[in-house]
Coordinates of C-alpha atoms and ligand atoms in Angstrom, one line a residue:
M25 CA -0.1 0.0 0.3
N26 CA 1.4 3.3 -1.1
A27 CA 0.0 6.0 1.4
L28 CA 0.2 9.8 0.8
L29 CA 0.0 11.9 3.7
L30 CA -1.4 15.6 2.6
Y31 CA -1.2 18.7 4.1
P32 CA -2.6 21.7 2.7
E33 CA -1.7 25.2 2.4
F34 CA -1.9 28.0 5.5
P35 CA -3.3 31.3 4.2
D36 CA -0.7 34.2 4.3
T37 CA -1.5 35.5 7.7
F38 CA 0.2 36.6 10.8
W39 CA 0.9 33.2 11.9
S40 CA 2.3 31.8 8.5
F41 CA 5.7 34.0 8.7
K42 CA 5.9 33.9 5.1
H43 CA 7.7 37.2 4.9
A44 CA 10.1 36.4 7.3
L45 CA 10.7 33.0 6.6
K46 CA 12.3 34.3 3.0
F47 CA 15.0 35.4 5.0
I48 CA 16.4 32.4 6.4
R49 CA 15.4 30.9 2.9
K50 CA 12.9 28.6 4.6
R51 CA 9.3 27.6 3.0
A52 CA 7.2 27.0 6.3
S53 CA 8.0 27.5 10.4
L54 CA 6.8 23.8 11.5
P55 CA 5.9 20.4 9.9
P56 CA 2.7 18.7 10.3
L57 CA 3.4 16.9 13.5
G58 CA -0.3 15.6 13.2
L59 CA 0.3 13.8 9.9
L60 CA 3.8 12.4 10.7
T61 CA 2.3 11.1 14.1
V62 CA -0.4 9.3 12.0
A63 CA 2.2 8.2 9.8
A64 CA 4.1 6.6 12.4
M65 CA 0.9 4.3 13.4
L66 CA 0.1 3.1 9.6
P67 CA 1.5 -0.6 9.3
E68 CA 5.2 -0.9 9.1
P69 CA 5.2 -2.8 5.3
W70 CA 3.2 0.6 3.4
A71 CA 5.7 2.9 1.8
K72 CA 4.6 6.4 2.9
R73 CA 5.2 9.7 1.3
L74 CA 4.3 13.3 2.7
V75 CA 3.6 16.4 0.7
D76 CA 3.0 19.5 2.8
V77 CA 1.9 22.1 0.1
N78 CA 3.0 24.8 2.4
V79 CA 6.7 23.4 1.1
R80 CA 6.4 22.1 -2.0
K81 CA 3.5 21.4 -4.8
L82 CA 1.7 18.6 -5.2
R83 CA 2.3 16.7 -8.2
A84 CA 0.7 14.5 -10.6
K85 CA 3.3 11.7 -10.1
D86 CA 2.5 12.0 -6.4
L87 CA -1.0 11.2 -6.9
A88 CA -0.3 8.4 -9.6
W89 CA 1.8 6.8 -6.7
A90 CA -0.4 6.7 -4.2
D91 CA -3.0 4.1 -3.3
V92 CA -4.5 6.0 -0.4
V93 CA -4.4 9.9 0.7
F94 CA -4.5 11.1 4.0
V95 CA -5.7 14.4 4.4
S96 CA -4.9 16.7 7.3
G97 CA -5.8 20.4 8.7
M98 CA -7.3 23.3 10.7
I99 CA -10.1 25.4 9.8
A100 CA -7.8 27.9 8.5
Q101 CA -6.9 25.6 5.7
R102 CA -10.5 24.7 4.7
D103 CA -10.1 26.2 1.0
S104 CA -6.7 24.4 0.4
A105 CA -7.8 21.4 1.8
R106 CA -11.0 21.3 -0.6
E107 CA -9.0 21.9 -3.5
L108 CA -6.4 19.4 -2.6
I109 CA -9.5 16.8 -2.2
A110 CA -10.8 17.6 -5.4
R111 CA -7.7 16.5 -7.1
C112 CA -7.6 13.4 -5.2
R113 CA -11.3 12.9 -5.9
A114 CA -10.6 13.3 -9.7
A115 CA -7.6 10.9 -9.7
D116 CA -9.7 8.5 -8.0
K117 CA -8.0 8.2 -5.1
T118 CA -9.2 6.7 -1.8
I119 CA -9.3 9.9 0.7
V120 CA -9.1 9.4 4.5
A121 CA -9.5 12.7 6.2
G122 CA -8.5 13.8 9.9
G123 CA -7.4 16.1 12.1
P124 CA -8.9 19.3 13.7
L125 CA -10.8 20.6 10.6
F126 CA -12.4 17.3 9.8
T127 CA -13.2 16.7 13.3
L128 CA -15.3 19.9 13.5
E129 CA -16.6 19.9 9.8
H130 CA -16.6 16.4 8.5
G131 CA -20.4 17.2 7.1
Q132 CA -19.1 19.5 4.6
F133 CA -16.8 17.2 2.8
P134 CA -19.0 15.2 0.9
E135 CA -15.8 13.7 -1.6
V136 CA -14.1 12.1 1.6
D137 CA -14.3 8.5 1.5
H138 CA -13.4 7.9 5.3
F139 CA -13.0 10.3 8.3
V140 CA -10.6 9.1 11.3
L141 CA -11.6 12.0 13.6
N142 CA -10.4 12.7 17.0
E143 CA -7.2 11.5 18.3
A144 CA -5.6 9.0 15.9
E145 CA -4.4 7.2 18.6
E146 CA -8.2 6.0 19.9
T147 CA -9.7 6.0 16.0
L148 CA -7.1 4.9 13.5
P149 CA -6.4 1.5 14.7
E150 CA -10.4 0.0 14.2
F151 CA -10.3 2.1 10.6
L152 CA -6.7 0.0 9.6
R153 CA -8.6 -3.2 11.1
D154 CA -11.9 -2.9 8.7
L155 CA -10.0 -1.5 5.9
E156 CA -7.8 -4.7 5.6
R157 CA -11.2 -6.8 6.2
G158 CA -12.6 -4.4 3.2
S159 CA -15.2 -3.2 5.6
A160 CA -14.3 0.3 6.5
Q161 CA -16.8 2.7 7.6
R162 CA -17.2 6.3 6.6
V163 CA -16.8 7.9 10.1
Y164 CA -14.8 6.8 13.1
A165 CA -14.9 9.3 15.9
S166 CA -14.4 8.5 19.9
T167 CA -14.8 10.9 23.1
N168 CA -12.1 9.1 24.8
F169 CA -8.7 11.1 25.2
P170 CA -6.1 8.5 25.0
D171 CA -3.0 7.8 27.3
L172 CA 0.0 9.4 25.6
Q173 CA 2.1 6.2 25.7
R174 CA 0.3 5.4 23.1
T175 CA 1.4 7.9 20.5
P176 CA 4.4 6.7 18.5
A177 CA 7.4 9.1 17.8
P178 CA 6.4 11.1 14.6
M179 CA 8.0 10.1 11.5
W180 CA 9.8 13.5 10.9
E181 CA 12.3 11.7 8.3
L182 CA 9.3 11.9 6.0
A183 CA 9.6 15.6 6.1
D184 CA 12.3 17.7 4.3
L185 CA 13.5 18.9 7.4
S186 CA 15.8 21.7 5.7
R187 CA 12.6 23.6 4.7
Y188 CA 11.1 24.3 7.8
A189 CA 12.6 27.4 10.4
S190 CA 11.8 25.1 13.5
M191 CA 10.4 21.5 14.3
S192 CA 7.7 20.6 16.7
L193 CA 7.4 18.2 19.3
Q194 CA 4.4 17.1 21.8
Y195 CA 5.0 16.5 25.2
S196 CA 1.0 16.9 26.4
R197 CA -2.0 17.3 25.5
G198 CA -5.1 19.3 27.1
C199 CA -5.4 22.2 29.5
P200 CA -7.2 22.2 33.0
F201 CA -8.7 26.1 32.4
D202 CA -11.6 26.4 30.6
C203 CA -11.9 29.6 28.4
E204 CA -15.0 30.2 26.6
F205 CA -13.5 31.0 23.2
C206 CA -11.4 28.1 23.0
N207 CA -11.8 24.5 21.8
I208 CA -8.8 22.9 23.3
T209 CA -11.0 21.2 26.4
S210 CA -13.4 20.1 24.0
M211 CA -11.1 18.6 21.7
F212 CA -8.3 17.4 24.5
G213 CA -9.8 17.6 27.9
H214 CA -9.2 19.1 30.9
R215 CA -6.8 16.7 32.3
P216 CA -3.3 17.4 31.2
R217 CA -1.9 14.0 29.5
T218 CA 1.6 13.7 29.3
K219 CA 4.5 11.6 27.9
T220 CA 7.3 10.5 30.1
A221 CA 10.5 12.2 29.9
T222 CA 12.4 9.4 28.4
R223 CA 9.7 9.5 25.6
V224 CA 10.6 12.9 24.8
I225 CA 14.0 12.5 25.2
A226 CA 14.2 9.4 22.6
E227 CA 12.3 11.7 20.2
L228 CA 14.6 14.4 20.9
D229 CA 17.6 11.9 19.9
R230 CA 15.4 10.7 17.2
L231 CA 15.5 14.6 15.7
H232 CA 19.3 14.9 16.7
R233 CA 20.3 11.7 14.7
L234 CA 18.1 13.1 11.7
G235 CA 20.8 16.4 11.7
W236 CA 18.0 18.7 13.5
R237 CA 20.2 21.5 15.4
E238 CA 17.5 24.2 15.2
A239 CA 15.0 25.3 17.2
V240 CA 11.9 23.0 18.8
F241 CA 8.3 24.3 19.7
F242 CA 6.8 22.0 22.3
V243 CA 3.3 22.4 20.6
D244 CA 1.2 21.7 24.1
D245 CA -1.6 23.5 24.9
N246 CA -0.5 24.4 27.9
F247 CA 3.2 23.1 28.9
I248 CA 2.8 24.0 32.6
G249 CA -0.6 22.0 32.6
N250 CA 1.2 19.3 35.1
K251 CA 3.7 21.4 36.8
R252 CA 5.0 18.3 39.0
A253 CA 5.8 16.1 36.3
L254 CA 7.6 19.1 34.6
K255 CA 9.8 20.1 37.8
E256 CA 10.4 16.0 38.6
E257 CA 10.6 14.6 35.2
L258 CA 10.7 16.6 32.0
L259 CA 12.7 19.8 32.6
P260 CA 16.1 18.2 34.8
A261 CA 15.8 15.2 31.7
L262 CA 16.2 18.2 29.3
I263 CA 18.7 19.9 31.6
R264 CA 20.7 16.6 31.0
W265 CA 20.5 16.1 27.6
Q266 CA 21.3 19.6 26.9
K267 CA 24.5 19.1 28.2
G268 CA 27.6 18.6 25.9
K269 CA 25.7 19.6 22.7
P270 CA 25.9 23.2 21.0
G271 CA 22.3 23.9 22.5
T272 CA 18.5 23.4 21.0
P273 CA 16.6 26.2 21.9
F274 CA 13.2 25.4 22.8
F275 CA 9.6 26.9 22.7
T276 CA 6.3 26.3 24.2
E277 CA 2.8 28.0 25.3
A278 CA 1.9 28.5 28.9
S279 CA -0.3 30.1 30.7
I280 CA 0.0 33.4 32.6
N281 CA 0.5 31.4 36.2
L282 CA 3.7 30.7 35.0
A283 CA 5.0 34.0 36.5
D284 CA 3.7 32.9 40.0
D285 CA 6.4 30.3 39.6
E286 CA 9.9 31.2 39.7
E287 CA 11.5 27.7 40.3
L288 CA 9.4 26.5 37.0
M289 CA 10.5 29.6 35.1
R290 CA 14.6 29.0 36.6
L291 CA 14.3 25.2 35.3
M292 CA 12.5 25.8 31.9
V293 CA 15.3 28.5 30.9
E294 CA 18.0 26.4 32.3
A295 CA 16.4 23.6 29.8
G296 CA 16.8 25.5 27.1
F297 CA 13.5 27.2 26.7
N298 CA 13.5 30.9 25.7
Q299 CA 10.2 31.9 24.3
V300 CA 6.4 31.2 25.7
F301 CA 3.6 32.2 23.7
V302 CA 0.9 33.4 26.7
G303 CA -3.0 33.9 26.0
I304 CA -3.2 37.7 27.9
E305 CA -6.5 38.2 25.7
T306 CA -7.5 41.8 27.2
P307 CA -6.5 44.2 30.2
E308 CA -10.6 44.8 30.6
E309 CA -11.3 42.7 33.6
A310 CA -14.9 42.4 32.8
S311 CA -14.2 40.9 29.8
L312 CA -11.7 38.5 31.5
V313 CA -14.7 37.8 33.7
E314 CA -17.2 37.3 30.7
C315 CA -15.0 34.7 28.6
N316 CA -13.9 33.0 32.3
K317 CA -10.2 33.5 31.5
R318 CA -10.3 32.7 35.4
Q319 CA -6.1 32.5 35.5
N320 CA -5.7 36.0 34.2
Q321 CA -8.2 37.8 36.5
G322 CA -7.3 40.2 39.6
R323 CA -3.5 40.3 38.3
D324 CA -0.9 42.9 37.4
L325 CA -0.6 41.0 34.1
V326 CA 2.0 43.9 32.8
A327 CA 4.2 42.9 35.7
D328 CA 3.5 38.9 35.2
V329 CA 4.8 39.6 31.8
K330 CA 8.1 41.4 32.8
R331 CA 8.7 38.7 35.6
I332 CA 8.9 36.2 33.0
Q333 CA 10.9 38.1 30.9
R334 CA 13.4 38.9 33.6
A335 CA 13.8 35.0 34.1
G336 CA 14.6 34.7 30.5
L337 CA 11.7 34.0 28.4
E338 CA 10.4 36.3 25.7
V339 CA 6.9 36.3 26.0
Q340 CA 4.6 36.3 22.9
G341 CA 1.2 37.1 23.5
G342 CA -2.4 36.4 22.3
F343 CA -4.5 39.2 22.6
I344 CA -8.4 39.8 21.4
V345 CA -10.8 42.3 20.8
G346 CA -14.4 42.3 20.2
F347 CA -15.9 40.9 23.6
D348 CA -19.3 41.9 24.7
H349 CA -17.7 44.0 27.4
D350 CA -15.3 46.1 24.9
T351 CA -16.0 49.5 24.4
P352 CA -14.5 51.8 22.0
T353 CA -11.9 52.4 24.4
I354 CA -10.2 49.1 24.4
F355 CA -8.4 49.5 21.5
Q356 CA -6.1 52.3 22.9
R357 CA -6.0 50.5 26.4
Q358 CA -4.8 47.4 24.1
I359 CA -2.0 49.2 22.6
E360 CA -0.9 51.0 25.8
F361 CA -0.8 47.9 27.5
I362 CA 1.5 46.2 24.5
Q363 CA 3.7 48.8 24.5
K364 CA 4.4 48.9 28.2
S365 CA 4.5 45.2 28.2
G366 CA 7.3 45.2 25.5
I367 CA 5.4 42.4 24.2
V368 CA 6.9 42.4 20.5
T369 CA 5.2 39.7 18.9
A370 CA 1.5 40.5 19.8
M371 CA -1.3 38.4 18.0
V372 CA -4.1 40.7 18.4
G373 CA -7.2 38.9 16.8
L374 CA -11.0 39.6 16.2
L375 CA -13.2 37.5 18.8
Q376 CA -14.4 34.5 16.7
A377 CA -16.9 31.4 17.5
M378 CA -15.5 28.4 16.8
P379 CA -17.5 25.3 16.2
G380 CA -17.2 23.1 19.5
T381 CA -16.8 26.0 22.1
K382 CA -19.0 27.3 24.8
L383 CA -18.8 30.8 23.0
H384 CA -20.4 29.4 20.0
E385 CA -23.0 27.5 22.0
R386 CA -23.9 30.9 23.9
L387 CA -24.0 33.0 20.9
N388 CA -26.0 30.6 19.2
R389 CA -28.4 30.6 21.6
Q390 CA -28.5 34.5 21.9
G391 CA -29.2 33.9 18.2
R392 CA -25.8 36.2 16.8
L393 CA -24.1 33.6 15.1
L394 CA -23.5 34.8 11.3
G395 CA -22.1 31.6 9.9
H396 CA -18.8 30.0 9.5
T397 CA -15.8 31.0 11.1
T398 CA -12.3 31.5 8.7
G399 CA -10.8 29.7 11.4
D400 CA -8.2 32.4 11.9
N401 CA -8.7 35.3 14.0
V402 CA -6.1 37.6 12.9
D403 CA -7.8 37.9 9.4
G404 CA -9.9 41.1 10.5
T405 CA -13.7 38.7 10.4
T406 CA -15.7 37.7 12.7
N407 CA -18.9 35.1 12.8
F408 CA -21.2 36.6 15.1
V409 CA -23.2 40.2 15.6
P410 CA -21.0 42.1 18.1
R411 CA -22.2 44.1 20.9
M412 CA -19.9 47.4 19.5
N413 CA -20.9 48.8 16.3
R414 CA -19.7 45.9 13.6
E415 CA -17.7 49.2 11.6
T416 CA -16.2 50.7 14.9
L417 CA -15.1 47.2 15.9
R418 CA -13.3 46.6 12.2
Q419 CA -12.4 50.3 11.9
G420 CA -10.8 50.2 15.5
Y421 CA -9.2 46.6 15.0
L422 CA -7.5 48.1 11.8
R423 CA -6.2 50.8 13.5
L424 CA -4.6 49.1 16.4
M425 CA -2.9 46.6 13.8
D426 CA -1.6 49.5 12.0
H427 CA -0.4 51.2 15.0
L428 CA 1.0 47.9 16.3
Y429 CA 3.5 47.4 13.7
S430 CA 4.3 50.6 12.3
P431 CA 8.0 50.9 12.9
G432 CA 7.9 53.7 15.5
P433 CA 5.8 51.6 18.0
Y434 CA 7.4 48.4 16.7
Y435 CA 11.0 48.9 17.6
E436 CA 10.1 51.1 21.2
R437 CA 8.5 47.5 21.9
I438 CA 11.7 46.0 20.9
R439 CA 13.7 48.1 23.3
T440 CA 11.4 47.9 26.2
F441 CA 11.5 44.2 25.9
L442 CA 15.4 43.9 25.6
R443 CA 15.7 46.3 28.6
E444 CA 14.1 43.3 30.5
Y445 CA 15.1 40.3 29.2
R446 CA 18.0 38.4 30.5
P447 CA 20.5 36.5 28.1
P448 CA 19.2 33.2 27.3
R449 CA 21.2 30.0 29.0
I450 CA 21.4 28.4 25.8
S451 CA 23.5 30.3 23.1
R452 CA 23.6 29.4 19.7
P453 CA 26.9 29.6 17.7
L454 CA 26.5 32.0 14.6
N455 CA 26.1 30.1 11.6
W456 CA 25.7 30.5 7.9
Q457 CA 22.2 31.1 8.1
S458 CA 22.2 33.8 10.6
L459 CA 25.2 35.6 8.7
T460 CA 23.1 35.5 5.6
A461 CA 19.8 36.5 7.2
F462 CA 21.5 39.2 8.9
G463 CA 23.1 40.5 5.5
R464 CA 19.4 40.2 3.8
A465 CA 18.3 42.2 6.8
N466 CA 20.5 45.1 6.5
L467 CA 19.8 45.1 2.6
H468 CA 15.8 44.7 3.2
L469 CA 15.6 46.8 6.2
G470 CA 18.3 49.0 6.7
V471 CA 18.5 50.5 3.1
L472 CA 15.3 49.6 1.1
G473 CA 13.1 49.7 4.1
R474 CA 10.9 52.5 5.2
E475 CA 12.0 51.5 8.7
R476 CA 15.7 52.0 7.6
F477 CA 16.6 54.9 10.7
H478 CA 14.6 52.6 13.2
Y479 CA 16.3 49.5 12.2
W480 CA 20.1 51.3 12.6
R481 CA 18.8 53.1 15.8
L482 CA 18.0 49.7 17.2
L483 CA 21.3 48.0 16.4
L484 CA 23.4 50.8 17.5
W485 CA 21.4 51.0 20.7
T486 CA 21.6 47.3 21.1
F487 CA 25.4 46.8 20.1
L488 CA 25.9 49.5 23.1
R489 CA 23.3 48.7 25.8
R490 CA 22.7 44.9 25.2
P491 CA 25.2 43.7 22.7
S492 CA 24.6 39.7 23.5
H493 CA 21.4 40.4 22.4
V494 CA 22.4 41.7 18.8
S495 CA 21.0 38.7 17.0
L496 CA 17.7 38.8 18.6
A497 CA 17.2 42.2 17.9
V498 CA 17.8 41.6 14.2
T499 CA 15.5 38.9 14.1
L500 CA 12.7 40.8 16.0
S501 CA 13.0 43.6 13.3
I502 CA 12.6 40.6 10.4
Y503 CA 9.4 39.5 12.3
G504 CA 8.2 43.1 12.1
H505 CA 8.8 43.3 8.7
H506 CA 6.5 40.5 8.1
F507 CA 3.8 41.4 10.6
R508 CA 3.7 44.7 8.6
R509 CA 3.8 43.8 5.2
I510 CA 0.1 41.4 6.7
A511 CA -1.2 44.3 8.5
K512 CA -1.1 46.2 5.1
E513 CA -2.5 43.3 3.3
L514 CA -5.2 43.5 5.8
R515 CA -6.1 47.0 5.3
A516 CA -6.4 46.6 1.5
Ligands
B12_3 C1 1.5 23.4 16.1 C2 0.0 24.3 16.1 C3 0.1 25.4 15.1 C4 1.5 25.6 14.1 C5 1.1 24.7 13.0 C6 2.5 24.2 12.3 C7 2.0 23.0 11.5 N1 2.5 22.9 10.3 O1 1.2 22.0 11.7 C8 1.2 27.3 13.8 C9 1.9 27.9 15.1 C10 1.8 27.5 12.4 C11 -0.4 27.4 14.0 C12 -1.1 28.2 13.2 C13 -2.3 28.5 13.5 N2 -3.2 28.0 14.4 CO1 -2.6 26.5 15.5 N3 -2.0 24.7 16.7 C14 -0.9 24.3 17.0 C15 -1.0 23.4 17.9 C16 -0.8 24.1 18.9 C17 -0.7 21.9 17.8 C18 -1.0 21.4 16.7 C19 0.2 20.0 16.3 O2 1.1 19.7 16.1 N4 -0.4 19.0 17.8 C20 0.4 17.6 17.9 C21 -0.4 16.7 16.6 C22 0.4 15.3 17.1 O3 -1.9 16.3 16.9 P1 -2.7 17.2 15.8 O4 -2.2 17.7 14.7 O5 -4.3 17.4 16.6 O6 -2.6 15.0 15.3 C23 -3.4 14.3 16.2 C24 -5.0 13.9 15.7 O7 -5.8 15.7 15.5 C25 -5.4 13.4 14.4 N5 -4.9 13.9 13.1 C26 -4.1 15.2 12.5 N6 -4.6 14.9 11.4 C27 -4.8 13.9 10.9 C28 -4.9 13.0 9.8 C29 -5.8 11.8 9.5 C30 -5.7 11.5 8.1 C31 -5.6 11.2 10.6 C32 -6.7 9.9 10.2 C33 -5.9 11.8 12.1 C34 -5.3 13.1 12.0 O8 -3.8 12.3 14.8 C35 -3.0 13.1 15.4 C36 -2.4 12.4 16.8 O9 -4.0 12.0 17.6 C37 -2.6 23.1 18.1 C38 -3.2 22.9 19.1 C39 -3.5 21.4 19.5 N7 -3.4 21.0 20.7 O10 -4.0 20.7 18.5 C40 -3.4 24.4 17.3 C41 -4.3 24.6 16.6 C42 -4.2 23.3 15.6 N8 -4.5 25.5 16.0 C43 -5.6 26.3 15.9 C44 -5.5 27.4 15.1 C45 -6.9 28.6 15.4 C46 -4.6 27.8 14.5 C47 -4.5 29.8 13.9 C48 -5.7 29.5 12.7 C49 -4.4 30.6 14.5 C50 -5.3 32.0 14.5 N9 -4.6 32.7 15.0 O11 -6.1 32.3 13.6 C51 -3.4 29.5 12.7 C52 -3.2 29.3 11.6 C53 -2.4 29.2 10.8 C54 -2.1 30.5 9.9 N10 -3.2 31.2 9.5 O12 -1.1 30.5 8.9 C55 -6.5 25.3 16.2 C56 -7.2 24.9 15.3 C57 -9.0 24.7 15.2 C58 -9.7 23.9 14.2 N11 -10.3 23.1 14.4 O13 -9.2 24.3 13.0 C59 -6.1 24.7 17.5 C60 -6.6 23.5 17.6 C61 -5.6 25.4 18.5 C62 -7.0 26.3 19.4 N12 -7.9 25.3 19.9 O14 -7.0 27.5 18.9 N13 -0.6 26.6 14.7
SF4_4 S1 -5.5 28.8 28.6 FE1 -5.4 28.8 26.6 S2 -5.7 26.4 26.2 FE2 -6.1 26.7 28.2 S3 -8.5 26.9 27.8 FE3 -7.7 28.7 28.1 S4 -7.3 29.7 25.6 FE4 -7.5 27.5 26.0

């Protein structure tokens, strides 16, 4: 059996990092870990091939080779998934679909032969058994949350690693919190399920053997869901693993209560973590209550962010506007908050109601739903009737994005952040990729770019005041270039 694993294209958005990836000559930020994991669960004798359309085109000869096509994707990849499925259908291939898009919307893909939904550890074995017997059903679904001990190491060897900026690896699934707009708990449950430290180290060893020496993203929903396991098992194991190696930087996602635990932050930094994405959402307390973001309520969020930065972790922040309690003052308040906190990579989205969330249920009850979500909350659209006037919300959002990413405020934020940030424990030797990226940044940002004055001023400031952060300052300047381009496209 020849199994083709197919990953649809992402739209060009803030998260695609497309305009930044060009500086390091990469095609995508991360490989499709779900498909690589599914590949490892398929029978060993099957031949497997991955086509990630973000990295290379799907060719007719790939389809001719395949007996069965396994398609994955998120809602944001819906359009590309449709196109790819139509091509597979035209080539008369058996199509099997799974992953978040299909788990939530399988009713909308009549051309797909088999849906293997939810977590593949639960549903795939039964499908494979039925397929072998010639009695495969149309839909396999499950409400169980499997033990991650059953998850095999992903088959990274199927991906052309050189095309990606970072690799991803998963330690846990699930989150103890219950934010109204988030579908993580309905998809993966409240109880964080973790792999053992031994398993994670084996996966890292595998990546290392494949020659991977760049950053690794722990794609956990909330990395600190089980603090005890982290402190006693995983982080000490990662610290030992890093010893004697040039140093692999790690990054992840965590809730703001990370700021309360000095020991945890110290261990994470020692283990090689230098970046963490935190859902901050809003400085408006009433909106935090509205969306049940308990862990963010009643706190000095700016002070929390600074504490994490001082520990040696760059904070990337997720922010939302469009809550029922937001008034037109929210845009300026978000700007002030973000500038003060020095969160350089601030992903501000318009609230969208994703299927499977409590928000979706509430808006449905209130008769306010307008249709499908695009699945990409930074594209300036929303799928429900907001309390704020719709046009005021959209215009306020566009102004907020323009302001945050225009050169003045953006470069100012980098300085605010670098003043606070402690040098990371894992320092990377300069390599050819960083040197050429530096050359390209000097040309595109320092000579051709509208931001040239800000760019050179930042480099001079960093060189004099924070010399160990010059390369980070260049990286953040490159991200800024991407964000500005996307903000411009958003307005167009
Ligand atoms: C890593 C990640 C990313 C990476 C993706 C990199 C990549 N190439 O895959 C990046 C950072 C780019 C990203 C971006 C976005 N993401 Co994202 N992301 C994740 C995250 C944290 C982990 C995904 C992962 O790798 N998991 C590990 C693997 C092993 O699990 P898995 O993919 O779920 O696969 C399992 C099953 O789903 C199943 N499976 C998966 N595929 C298939 C296929 C077949 C055939 C079968 C049988 C089974 C199967 O088997 C696997 C093993 O059980 C998830 C959260 C989560 N826990 O899933 C969100 C998540 C997938 N992202 C989400 C969203 C919304 C986004 C954005 C749209 C964010 C935004 N602000 O709008 C953007 C979209 C990108 C863009 N516009 O450019 C949502 C998706 C919701 C949905 N239903 O579509 C999630 C679930 C988080 C959330 N609740 O908000 N994301
Ligand atoms: S803390 Fe994050 S992952 Fe957990 S429920 Fe809230 S938004 Fe979702």
